[in-house]
Amino acid sequence: MTADIPDKLFFKIGEVAKIVSLRPSVLRFWEAEFEALKPGKSRAGQRLYTKKELALIFEIKNLLYAEKLTIEGARKKIGKRRKRSEAIAPEVEPAPDEELRRIIYEVRKGLVAIRNSL
């Protein structure tokens, strides 16, 4: 199901496209079609996907290509799974954690750029 996923916090759209063997335009289209797929963006406006979003992309790809569902069918199936998982174990406000990771990523990137310029 999943390819070799590097041990990173965030992935750019090109990296994700290679990992899941899809074109970046397909990923951008899926973002518009699937409410659950909303990667964050860096200050430069680049999409930053997490491993959780990568797992969702693999799930969508499986539903569309292996199970031959329509986009609407895949959307409904993912919605049902999410409702079921929320009923079993409701998440406790994950958004601040993700935002903190994005901030740390941006700070680290800036520090590396400063170090490289010295």
GROMACS .gro file of C-alpha atoms in nm:
model
  118
    1MET     CA    1   0.000   0.000   0.000
    2THR     CA    2   0.261   0.255   0.099
    3ALA     CA    3   0.595   0.304  -0.067
    4ASP     CA    4   0.912   0.385   0.121
    5ILE     CA    5   0.817   0.704   0.299
    6PRO     CA    6   1.113   0.908   0.425
    7ASP     CA    7   1.118   0.997   0.793
    8LYS     CA    8   1.028   1.365   0.763
    9LEU     CA    9   0.764   1.589   0.915
   10PHE     CA   10   0.663   1.757   0.590
   11PHE     CA   11   0.673   1.676   0.221
   12LYS     CA   12   0.647   1.913  -0.076
   13ILE     CA   13   0.401   1.832  -0.352
   14GLY     CA   14   0.675   1.706  -0.586
   15GLU     CA   15   0.799   1.461  -0.323
   16VAL     CA   16   0.447   1.339  -0.255
   17ALA     CA   17   0.382   1.297  -0.627
   18LYS     CA   18   0.690   1.072  -0.658
   19ILE     CA   19   0.603   0.869  -0.346
   20VAL     CA   20   0.245   0.798  -0.455
   21SER     CA   21   0.321   0.782  -0.830
   22LEU     CA   22   0.079   1.057  -0.932
   23ARG     CA   23   0.116   1.391  -1.105
   24PRO     CA   24   0.110   1.704  -0.886
   25SER     CA   25  -0.194   1.826  -1.082
   26VAL     CA   26  -0.388   1.518  -0.963
   27LEU     CA   27  -0.299   1.597  -0.602
   28ARG     CA   28  -0.413   1.958  -0.644
   29PHE     CA   29  -0.738   1.837  -0.799
   30TRP     CA   30  -0.798   1.596  -0.511
   31GLU     CA   31  -0.749   1.881  -0.264
   32ALA     CA   32  -1.047   2.053  -0.424
   33GLU     CA   33  -1.256   1.735  -0.426
   34PHE     CA   34  -1.178   1.588  -0.083
   35GLU     CA   35  -1.245   1.809   0.217
   36ALA     CA   36  -1.020   1.599   0.440
   37LEU     CA   37  -0.715   1.662   0.220
   38LYS     CA   38  -0.596   2.010   0.316
   39PRO     CA   39  -0.217   2.040   0.332
   40GLY     CA   40  -0.072   2.343   0.501
   41LYS     CA   41   0.138   2.594   0.318
   42SER     CA   42   0.479   2.742   0.389
   43ARG     CA   43   0.542   3.114   0.391
   44ALA     CA   44   0.652   3.078   0.031
   45GLY     CA   45   0.312   2.926  -0.052
   46GLN     CA   46   0.439   2.571  -0.109
   47ARG     CA   47   0.211   2.288  -0.001
   48LEU     CA   48   0.341   2.093   0.298
   49TYR     CA   49   0.194   1.745   0.339
   50THR     CA   50   0.221   1.541   0.659
   51LYS     CA   51   0.243   1.162   0.687
   52LYS     CA   52  -0.125   1.161   0.786
   53GLU     CA   53  -0.211   1.335   0.459
   54LEU     CA   54   0.011   1.092   0.269
   55ALA     CA   55  -0.187   0.803   0.419
   56LEU     CA   56  -0.509   0.973   0.308
   57ILE     CA   57  -0.372   1.014  -0.045
   58PHE     CA   58  -0.286   0.642  -0.059
   59GLU     CA   59  -0.638   0.566   0.064
   60ILE     CA   60  -0.796   0.790  -0.202
   61LYS     CA   61  -0.577   0.637  -0.471
   62ASN     CA   62  -0.679   0.288  -0.363
   63LEU     CA   63  -1.049   0.377  -0.363
   64LEU     CA   64  -1.034   0.539  -0.706
   65TYR     CA   65  -0.794   0.310  -0.891
   66ALA     CA   66  -0.818  -0.030  -0.718
   67GLU     CA   67  -1.180  -0.031  -0.601
   68LYS     CA   68  -1.290   0.168  -0.908
   69LEU     CA   69  -1.511   0.408  -0.710
   70THR     CA   70  -1.613   0.745  -0.846
   71ILE     CA   71  -1.487   1.058  -0.673
   72GLU     CA   72  -1.827   1.097  -0.508
   73GLY     CA   73  -1.820   0.734  -0.391
   74ALA     CA   74  -1.469   0.770  -0.252
   75ARG     CA   75  -1.568   1.096  -0.080
   76LYS     CA   76  -1.863   0.923   0.090
   77LYS     CA   77  -1.655   0.623   0.198
   78ILE     CA   78  -1.384   0.845   0.348
   79GLY     CA   79  -1.651   1.052   0.524
   80LYS     CA   80  -1.805   0.739   0.677
   81ARG     CA   81  -1.465   0.616   0.797
   82ARG     CA   82  -1.383   0.952   0.953
   83LYS     CA   83  -1.719   0.969   1.134
   84ARG     CA   84  -1.667   0.616   1.263
   85SER     CA   85  -1.314   0.690   1.386
   86GLU     CA   86  -1.428   1.015   1.550
   87ALA     CA   87  -1.703   0.826   1.734
   88ILE     CA   88  -1.452   0.570   1.860
   89ALA     CA   89  -1.173   0.812   1.957
   90PRO     CA   90  -1.246   1.182   1.916
   91GLU     CA   91  -0.932   1.384   1.849
   92VAL     CA   92  -0.826   1.649   2.095
   93GLU     CA   93  -0.754   1.965   1.893
   94PRO     CA   94  -0.468   1.848   1.666
   95ALA     CA   95  -0.448   2.177   1.477
   96PRO     CA   96  -0.210   2.361   1.716
   97ASP     CA   97   0.036   2.071   1.698
   98GLU     CA   98   0.038   2.082   1.319
   99GLU     CA   99   0.075   2.459   1.316
  100LEU     CA  100   0.363   2.434   1.563
  101ARG     CA  101   0.535   2.180   1.336
  102ARG     CA  102   0.497   2.412   1.038
  103ILE     CA  103   0.645   2.702   1.235
  104ILE     CA  104   0.938   2.487   1.348
  105TYR     CA  105   0.991   2.376   0.986
  106GLU     CA  106   1.001   2.736   0.866
  107VAL     CA  107   1.238   2.847   1.145
  108ARG     CA  108   1.471   2.555   1.078
  109LYS     CA  109   1.468   2.629   0.706
  110GLY     CA  110   1.559   2.991   0.777
  111LEU     CA  111   1.840   2.894   1.012
  112VAL     CA  112   1.984   2.653   0.756
  113ALA     CA  113   1.976   2.927   0.494
  114ILE     CA  114   2.160   3.163   0.731
  115ARG     CA  115   2.418   2.895   0.812
  116ASN     CA  116   2.476   2.824   0.445
  117SER     CA  117   2.527   3.192   0.368
  118LEU     CA  118   2.806   3.220   0.628
   0.00000   0.00000   0.00000
